[in-house]
Tab-separated table of C-alpha atoms in Angstrom:
chain	number	residue	atom	x	y	z
A	178	MET	CA	10.531	14.632	-7.684
A	179	THR	CA	11.881	11.124	-8.141
A	180	THR	CA	15.155	10.389	-9.913
A	181	THR	CA	13.129	10.075	-13.117
A	182	GLY	CA	11.655	13.543	-12.660
A	183	THR	CA	8.214	12.181	-11.744
A	184	ASP	CA	6.269	13.757	-8.875
A	185	ILE	CA	6.063	11.157	-6.082
A	186	VAL	CA	2.866	12.756	-4.745
A	187	GLU	CA	1.217	12.270	-8.134
A	188	LEU	CA	2.484	8.678	-8.352
A	189	ASP	CA	1.089	8.004	-4.900
A	190	ARG	CA	-2.254	9.478	-5.909
A	191	ILE	CA	-2.386	7.126	-8.910
A	192	ALA	CA	-1.687	4.107	-6.698
A	193	VAL	CA	-4.223	5.164	-4.065
A	194	TYR	CA	-6.930	5.697	-6.678
A	195	GLU	CA	-6.245	2.292	-8.165
A	196	ALA	CA	-6.518	0.754	-4.695
A	197	LEU	CA	-9.820	2.584	-4.240
A	198	ARG	CA	-11.070	1.229	-7.568
A	199	VAL	CA	-10.358	-2.399	-6.751
A	200	VAL	CA	-11.598	-2.200	-3.152
A	201	GLU	CA	-14.893	-0.863	-4.447
A	202	LEU	CA	-15.283	-3.881	-6.729
A	203	ALA	CA	-15.776	-6.068	-3.647
A	204	GLN	CA	-19.234	-7.435	-2.926
A	205	GLU	CA	-20.551	-8.344	0.523
A	206	GLU	CA	-19.565	-11.987	0.125
A	207	ASP	CA	-15.990	-11.039	-0.790
A	208	TRP	CA	-14.971	-9.518	2.550
A	209	ALA	CA	-14.309	-12.919	4.117
A	210	ARG	CA	-12.052	-14.084	1.255
A	211	ASP	CA	-8.445	-15.010	1.998
A	212	THR	CA	-5.859	-12.568	0.644
A	213	PRO	CA	-2.157	-12.749	-0.283
A	214	CYS	CA	-1.478	-11.332	3.208
A	215	ALA	CA	-1.250	-14.555	5.208
A	216	GLY	CA	-3.920	-14.828	7.886
A	217	TRP	CA	-5.867	-11.779	6.721
A	218	ASP	CA	-9.224	-11.835	5.016
A	219	LEU	CA	-10.186	-8.951	2.755
A	220	ARG	CA	-11.950	-7.026	5.519
A	221	ARG	CA	-8.822	-7.175	7.711
A	222	LEU	CA	-6.573	-6.174	4.803
A	223	VAL	CA	-8.731	-3.138	4.048
A	224	ALA	CA	-8.728	-2.221	7.757
A	225	HIS	CA	-4.923	-2.281	7.635
A	226	MET	CA	-4.948	-0.141	4.488
A	227	ALA	CA	-7.218	2.425	6.156
A	228	ALA	CA	-4.988	2.492	9.249
A	229	GLN	CA	-1.892	3.088	7.145
A	230	HIS	CA	-3.592	5.962	5.341
A	231	HIS	CA	-4.478	7.635	8.625
A	232	GLY	CA	-0.993	7.002	10.014
A	233	PHE	CA	0.753	8.481	7.000
A	234	ALA	CA	-1.632	11.459	7.028
A	235	ALA	CA	-0.665	12.071	10.651
A	236	ALA	CA	3.023	11.668	9.795
A	237	ALA	CA	2.700	14.276	7.047
A	238	ARG	CA	1.398	16.695	9.673
A	239	GLY	CA	4.060	15.949	12.281
A	240	ALA	CA	2.152	13.474	14.465
A	241	GLY	CA	3.293	10.135	13.068
A	242	GLN	CA	4.988	9.105	16.303
A	243	ASP	CA	1.555	8.783	17.966
A	244	ARG	CA	0.606	5.150	17.410
A	245	ALA	CA	-3.071	5.959	17.953
A	246	TYR	CA	-3.187	7.208	14.380
A	247	TRP	CA	-1.970	3.825	13.080
A	248	ARG	CA	-4.670	1.714	14.724
A	249	GLU	CA	-7.105	-0.181	12.540
A	250	PRO	CA	-10.664	1.210	12.581
A	251	GLU	CA	-12.927	-0.503	15.105
A	252	ASP	CA	-15.980	-0.252	12.848
A	253	MET	CA	-15.391	-2.164	9.603
A	254	SER	CA	-19.068	-2.777	8.841
A	255	GLU	CA	-18.664	-0.775	5.606
A	256	PRO	CA	-15.082	-1.521	4.532
A	257	ALA	CA	-15.100	0.330	1.213
A	258	ARG	CA	-16.583	3.484	2.749
A	259	THR	CA	-14.111	3.406	5.647
A	260	HIS	CA	-11.230	2.917	3.235
A	261	ARG	CA	-12.342	5.766	0.973
A	262	ALA	CA	-12.513	8.192	3.909
A	263	ALA	CA	-8.990	7.217	4.964
A	264	ALA	CA	-7.656	7.523	1.414
A	265	THR	CA	-9.208	10.970	1.074
A	266	ALA	CA	-7.470	12.022	4.288
A	267	VAL	CA	-4.006	10.911	3.227
A	268	LEU	CA	-4.277	12.393	-0.263
A	269	ALA	CA	-5.233	15.742	1.285
A	270	ALA	CA	-2.301	15.590	3.705
A	271	PHE	CA	0.225	14.751	0.981
A	272	ALA	CA	-1.130	17.533	-1.243
A	273	GLU	CA	-0.427	20.212	1.370
A	274	PRO	CA	2.375	22.619	0.419
A	275	GLY	CA	5.728	21.458	1.723
A	276	ALA	CA	4.649	17.904	2.562
A	277	THR	CA	7.561	16.371	0.660
A	278	GLU	CA	10.024	18.535	2.593
A	279	ARG	CA	8.818	17.574	6.070
A	280	GLU	CA	10.144	14.772	8.240
A	281	PHE	CA	7.767	11.841	8.689
A	282	ALA	CA	7.891	9.657	11.813
A	283	LEU	CA	7.109	6.064	10.761
A	284	PRO	CA	6.985	4.006	13.962
A	285	GLU	CA	6.665	0.657	12.149
A	286	LEU	CA	10.075	1.294	10.604
A	287	GLY	CA	11.455	2.724	13.831
A	288	ALA	CA	12.770	5.921	12.259
A	289	ASN	CA	12.011	9.299	10.734
A	290	PHE	CA	12.279	9.813	6.988
A	291	PRO	CA	12.265	12.794	4.613
A	292	GLY	CA	8.754	13.378	3.318
A	293	ARG	CA	9.606	12.467	-0.244
A	294	THR	CA	11.065	9.127	0.853
A	295	ALA	CA	8.134	8.384	3.160
A	296	ILE	CA	5.606	9.133	0.422
A	297	GLY	CA	7.598	6.766	-1.779
A	298	PHE	CA	7.076	4.043	0.844
A	299	HIS	CA	3.341	4.807	0.869
A	300	PHE	CA	3.295	4.650	-2.929
A	301	ILE	CA	4.824	1.170	-3.097
A	302	ASP	CA	2.602	0.049	-0.215
A	303	TYR	CA	-0.499	0.942	-2.222
A	304	VAL	CA	0.710	-0.533	-5.492
A	305	VAL	CA	1.195	-3.804	-3.611
A	306	HIS	CA	-1.972	-3.571	-1.530
A	307	ALA	CA	-3.976	-2.694	-4.651
A	308	TRP	CA	-2.578	-5.893	-6.148
A	309	ASP	CA	-3.466	-7.783	-2.957
A	310	VAL	CA	-7.082	-6.714	-3.319
A	311	ALA	CA	-7.167	-7.323	-7.062
A	312	ALA	CA	-5.638	-10.784	-6.590
A	313	THR	CA	-8.188	-11.599	-3.897
A	314	LEU	CA	-10.982	-10.688	-6.299
A	315	GLY	CA	-9.354	-12.391	-9.308
A	316	THR	CA	-8.969	-9.217	-11.346
A	317	GLU	CA	-5.977	-7.249	-12.637
A	318	LEU	CA	-4.465	-3.894	-11.815
A	319	ASP	CA	-4.768	-0.989	-14.209
A	320	LEU	CA	-1.427	0.762	-13.757
A	321	SER	CA	0.818	1.981	-16.572
A	322	ASP	CA	4.240	0.522	-17.269
A	323	ASP	CA	5.801	3.852	-16.264
A	324	VAL	CA	4.168	3.661	-12.831
A	325	LEU	CA	5.159	0.016	-12.403
A	326	ASP	CA	8.767	0.720	-13.393
A	327	ILE	CA	9.003	3.344	-10.655
A	328	ALA	CA	7.241	1.013	-8.210
A	329	LEU	CA	9.949	-1.563	-8.889
A	330	ALA	CA	12.690	1.004	-8.302
A	331	VAL	CA	11.108	1.885	-4.948
A	332	ALA	CA	10.594	-1.784	-4.022
A	333	ARG	CA	14.324	-2.302	-4.398
A	334	LEU	CA	14.869	0.329	-1.685
A	335	VAL	CA	12.464	-1.090	0.913
A	336	PRO	CA	14.322	-2.301	4.025
A	337	THR	CA	14.684	-6.087	4.219
A	338	GLU	CA	15.718	-6.476	7.877
A	339	PRO	CA	13.703	-9.130	9.772
A	340	ALA	CA	12.630	-6.447	12.240
A	341	VAL	CA	10.411	-4.849	9.574
A	342	ARG	CA	9.388	-7.880	7.504
A	343	GLY	CA	7.067	-10.782	8.274
A	344	PRO	CA	3.819	-11.277	10.250
A	345	GLU	CA	2.104	-8.040	11.321
A	346	PHE	CA	4.118	-6.030	8.789
A	347	ALA	CA	3.054	-4.963	5.312
A	348	PHE	CA	5.677	-7.086	3.587
A	349	ALA	CA	7.027	-10.598	4.021
A	350	PRO	CA	10.734	-11.347	3.476
A	351	PRO	CA	11.864	-10.994	-0.164
A	352	LEU	CA	11.654	-13.967	-2.528
A	353	ASP	CA	13.872	-14.973	-5.441
A	354	VAL	CA	12.974	-13.244	-8.713
A	355	PRO	CA	12.831	-15.268	-11.966
A	356	PRO	CA	14.929	-13.755	-14.769
A	357	ASP	CA	11.855	-13.205	-16.964
A	358	ALA	CA	9.784	-11.376	-14.319
A	359	GLY	CA	8.076	-8.156	-15.373
A	360	PRO	CA	8.265	-5.036	-13.195
A	361	LEU	CA	5.082	-5.786	-11.226
A	362	ASP	CA	5.988	-9.419	-10.595
A	363	GLU	CA	9.521	-8.474	-9.585
A	364	ALA	CA	8.297	-5.779	-7.198
A	365	LEU	CA	5.777	-8.173	-5.682
A	366	ARG	CA	8.371	-10.889	-5.129
A	367	LEU	CA	10.859	-8.427	-3.634
A	368	LEU	CA	8.107	-7.580	-1.162
A	369	GLY	CA	7.303	-11.179	-0.301
A	370	ARG	CA	4.306	-11.848	-2.543
A	371	THR	CA	3.859	-14.926	-4.772
A	372	PRO	CA	1.891	-13.684	-7.796
A	373	GLU	CA	1.860	-17.138	-9.401
A	374	ASP	CA	-0.420	-18.323	-6.581
A	375	TRP	CA	-3.079	-15.736	-7.405
A	376	PRO	CA	-4.305	-16.089	-11.020
A	377	THR	CA	-6.507	-13.343	-12.425
A	378	LYS	CA	-9.366	-13.282	-14.881
A	379	GLY	CA	-7.443	-10.900	-17.147
Protein backbone atom coordinates (compact mmCIF):
# COMPACT_ATOMS: atom_id res chain seq x y z
CA MET A 1 0.00 0.00 0.00
CA THR A 2 1.08 3.59 -0.54
CA THR A 3 0.97 6.21 2.19
CA THR A 4 -2.54 7.05 0.99
CA GLY A 5 -3.66 3.44 1.41
CA THR A 6 -3.78 2.83 -2.35
CA ASP A 7 -2.43 -0.43 -3.77
CA ILE A 8 0.68 0.42 -5.83
CA VAL A 9 0.19 -2.69 -7.98
CA GLU A 10 -3.29 -1.50 -8.91
CA LEU A 11 -2.00 2.02 -9.62
CA ASP A 12 0.70 0.57 -11.83
CA ARG A 13 -1.87 -1.51 -13.69
CA ILE A 14 -3.92 1.64 -14.38
CA ALA A 15 -0.86 3.44 -15.76
CA VAL A 16 0.20 0.47 -17.89
CA TYR A 17 -3.28 0.09 -19.36
CA GLU A 18 -3.39 3.77 -20.20
CA ALA A 19 0.00 3.45 -21.92
CA LEU A 20 -1.37 0.48 -23.86
CA ARG A 21 -4.40 2.51 -24.91
CA VAL A 22 -2.40 5.41 -26.31
CA VAL A 23 0.24 3.23 -27.98
CA GLU A 24 -2.53 1.41 -29.81
CA LEU A 25 -3.85 4.70 -31.20
CA ALA A 26 -0.71 4.98 -33.34
CA GLN A 27 -1.01 4.45 -37.08
CA GLU A 28 1.78 3.21 -39.34
CA GLU A 29 2.81 6.74 -40.27
CA ASP A 30 3.11 7.75 -36.61
CA TRP A 31 6.02 5.48 -35.67
CA ALA A 32 8.60 7.85 -37.15
CA ARG A 33 7.25 10.90 -35.26
CA ASP A 34 9.54 12.74 -32.85
CA THR A 35 8.65 12.32 -29.17
CA PRO A 36 9.30 14.30 -25.97
CA CYS A 37 12.24 11.93 -25.40
CA ALA A 38 14.99 13.80 -27.24
CA GLY A 39 16.41 11.85 -30.16
CA TRP A 40 13.79 9.09 -30.02
CA ASP A 41 11.02 8.56 -32.52
CA LEU A 42 7.86 6.79 -31.41
CA ARG A 43 9.09 3.35 -32.48
CA ARG A 44 12.26 3.76 -30.37
CA LEU A 45 10.27 5.05 -27.39
CA VAL A 46 7.94 2.05 -27.52
CA ALA A 47 10.96 -0.27 -27.80
CA HIS A 48 12.32 1.31 -24.62
CA MET A 49 8.94 0.88 -22.92
CA ALA A 50 8.83 -2.80 -23.87
CA ALA A 51 12.39 -3.31 -22.59
CA GLN A 52 11.55 -1.70 -19.27
CA HIS A 53 8.52 -3.94 -18.87
CA HIS A 54 10.61 -7.05 -19.44
CA GLY A 55 13.34 -5.77 -17.12
CA PHE A 56 10.93 -5.02 -14.29
CA ALA A 57 9.22 -8.39 -14.80
CA ALA A 58 12.62 -10.05 -14.42
CA ALA A 59 13.38 -7.93 -11.35
CA ALA A 60 10.11 -9.02 -9.75
CA ARG A 61 11.26 -12.62 -10.15
CA GLY A 62 14.78 -12.08 -8.83
CA ALA A 63 16.66 -11.73 -12.12
CA GLY A 64 16.79 -7.96 -12.56
CA GLN A 65 20.58 -7.84 -12.32
CA ASP A 66 20.83 -9.61 -15.70
CA ARG A 67 20.98 -6.78 -18.22
CA ALA A 68 19.84 -9.10 -21.01
CA TYR A 69 16.30 -8.64 -19.75
CA TRP A 70 16.55 -4.85 -20.17
CA ARG A 71 17.56 -4.88 -23.83
CA GLU A 72 15.23 -3.34 -26.39
CA PRO A 73 13.53 -5.88 -28.68
CA GLU A 74 15.37 -6.43 -31.96
CA ASP A 75 12.14 -6.87 -33.93
CA MET A 76 10.04 -3.69 -33.74
CA SER A 77 8.13 -4.30 -36.98
CA GLU A 78 4.88 -4.40 -34.97
CA PRO A 79 5.50 -1.94 -32.13
CA ALA A 80 2.05 -2.05 -30.53
CA ARG A 81 1.97 -5.86 -30.50
CA THR A 82 5.49 -6.07 -29.05
CA HIS A 83 4.59 -3.52 -26.39
CA ARG A 84 1.38 -5.32 -25.43
CA ALA A 85 3.24 -8.62 -24.94
CA ALA A 86 5.78 -6.90 -22.69
CA ALA A 87 3.07 -5.13 -20.70
CA THR A 88 1.22 -8.40 -20.19
CA ALA A 89 4.43 -9.95 -18.86
CA VAL A 90 5.12 -7.25 -16.29
CA LEU A 91 1.53 -7.08 -15.06
CA ALA A 92 1.60 -10.85 -14.49
CA ALA A 93 4.89 -10.61 -12.60
CA PHE A 94 3.68 -7.79 -10.35
CA ALA A 95 0.43 -9.64 -9.63
CA GLU A 96 2.26 -12.67 -8.22
CA PRO A 97 1.82 -13.14 -4.46
CA GLY A 98 4.57 -11.45 -2.50
CA ALA A 99 5.89 -9.32 -5.37
CA THR A 100 5.74 -6.12 -3.31
CA GLU A 101 7.79 -7.76 -0.55
CA ARG A 102 10.66 -8.92 -2.75
CA GLU A 103 13.86 -7.04 -3.49
CA PHE A 104 14.16 -5.75 -7.06
CA ALA A 105 17.57 -5.25 -8.69
CA LEU A 106 17.34 -2.17 -10.95
CA PRO A 107 20.69 -1.90 -12.74
CA GLU A 108 19.90 1.49 -14.33
CA LEU A 109 19.66 2.95 -10.83
CA GLY A 110 22.63 0.95 -9.61
CA ALA A 111 20.86 -0.49 -6.58
CA ASN A 112 18.29 -2.90 -5.20
CA PHE A 113 14.94 -1.62 -3.95
CA PRO A 114 12.02 -3.05 -1.97
CA GLY A 115 9.37 -4.34 -4.36
CA ARG A 116 6.81 -1.75 -3.38
CA THR A 117 9.26 1.08 -4.07
CA ALA A 118 10.39 -0.44 -7.37
CA ILE A 119 6.80 -0.87 -8.56
CA GLY A 120 6.27 2.78 -7.63
CA PHE A 121 9.15 3.69 -9.98
CA HIS A 122 7.53 1.60 -12.73
CA PHE A 123 4.21 3.33 -12.08
CA ILE A 124 5.61 6.84 -12.51
CA ASP A 125 7.62 5.66 -15.53
CA TYR A 126 4.42 4.58 -17.27
CA VAL A 127 2.40 7.65 -16.34
CA VAL A 128 5.15 9.71 -17.97
CA HIS A 129 5.72 7.40 -20.93
CA ALA A 130 1.96 7.24 -21.53
CA TRP A 131 2.06 11.03 -21.67
CA ASP A 132 5.06 10.87 -24.02
CA VAL A 133 3.07 8.75 -26.44
CA ALA A 134 -0.10 10.80 -26.05
CA ALA A 135 1.86 14.03 -26.62
CA THR A 136 3.49 12.56 -29.71
CA LEU A 137 0.06 11.75 -31.11
CA GLY A 138 -1.50 15.05 -29.99
CA THR A 139 -4.04 13.47 -27.65
CA GLU A 140 -4.58 13.58 -23.89
CA LEU A 141 -4.21 11.07 -21.09
CA ASP A 142 -7.25 9.60 -19.39
CA LEU A 143 -6.06 9.27 -15.80
CA SER A 144 -8.03 10.35 -12.73
CA ASP A 145 -6.93 13.16 -10.45
CA ASP A 146 -6.38 10.62 -7.66
CA VAL A 147 -3.92 8.68 -9.83
CA LEU A 148 -2.15 11.87 -10.92
CA ASP A 149 -1.84 13.11 -7.34
CA ILE A 150 -0.07 9.90 -6.37
CA ALA A 151 2.06 10.08 -9.53
CA LEU A 152 3.21 13.52 -8.42
CA ALA A 153 4.06 12.24 -4.94
CA VAL A 154 6.17 9.48 -6.51
CA ALA A 155 7.81 11.89 -8.98
CA ARG A 156 9.04 13.92 -6.03
CA LEU A 157 10.91 10.83 -4.80
CA VAL A 158 12.68 9.95 -8.06
CA PRO A 159 16.47 10.34 -7.75
CA THR A 160 17.83 13.49 -9.39
CA GLU A 161 21.56 12.65 -9.47
CA PRO A 162 23.20 13.23 -12.88
CA ALA A 163 24.22 9.57 -12.93
CA VAL A 164 20.58 8.54 -13.44
CA ARG A 165 19.21 11.50 -15.41
CA GLY A 166 19.81 12.64 -18.98
CA PRO A 167 20.45 10.94 -22.36
CA GLU A 168 19.85 7.18 -22.38
CA PHE A 169 17.82 7.39 -19.16
CA ALA A 170 14.05 7.59 -18.81
CA PHE A 171 14.12 11.07 -17.33
CA ALA A 172 15.99 14.29 -18.05
CA PRO A 173 17.13 16.57 -15.21
CA PRO A 174 14.26 18.27 -13.34
CA LEU A 175 12.92 21.62 -14.54
CA ASP A 176 11.47 24.54 -12.59
CA VAL A 177 7.76 24.17 -11.81
CA PRO A 178 5.40 27.16 -12.29
CA PRO A 179 3.31 27.93 -9.19
CA ASP A 180 0.05 27.22 -11.05
CA ALA A 181 1.09 23.79 -12.40
CA GLY A 182 -1.39 20.94 -12.00
CA PRO A 183 -0.26 17.54 -10.71
CA LEU A 184 0.47 16.08 -14.16
CA ASP A 185 2.38 19.13 -15.36
CA GLU A 186 4.35 19.30 -12.12
CA ALA A 187 5.25 15.61 -12.27
CA LEU A 188 6.29 15.94 -15.91
CA ARG A 189 8.52 18.94 -15.21
CA LEU A 190 10.10 17.25 -12.19
CA LEU A 191 11.00 14.44 -14.57
CA GLY A 192 12.45 16.70 -17.24
CA ARG A 193 9.52 17.04 -19.63
CA THR A 194 8.23 20.33 -21.11
CA PRO A 195 4.47 19.84 -21.52
CA GLU A 196 4.00 23.33 -22.96
CA ASP A 197 5.95 22.21 -26.04
CA TRP A 198 3.49 19.42 -26.80
CA PRO A 199 -0.06 20.76 -27.27
CA THR A 200 -2.90 18.26 -27.45
CA LYS A 201 -6.18 18.15 -29.32
CA GLY A 202 -8.10 17.91 -26.04
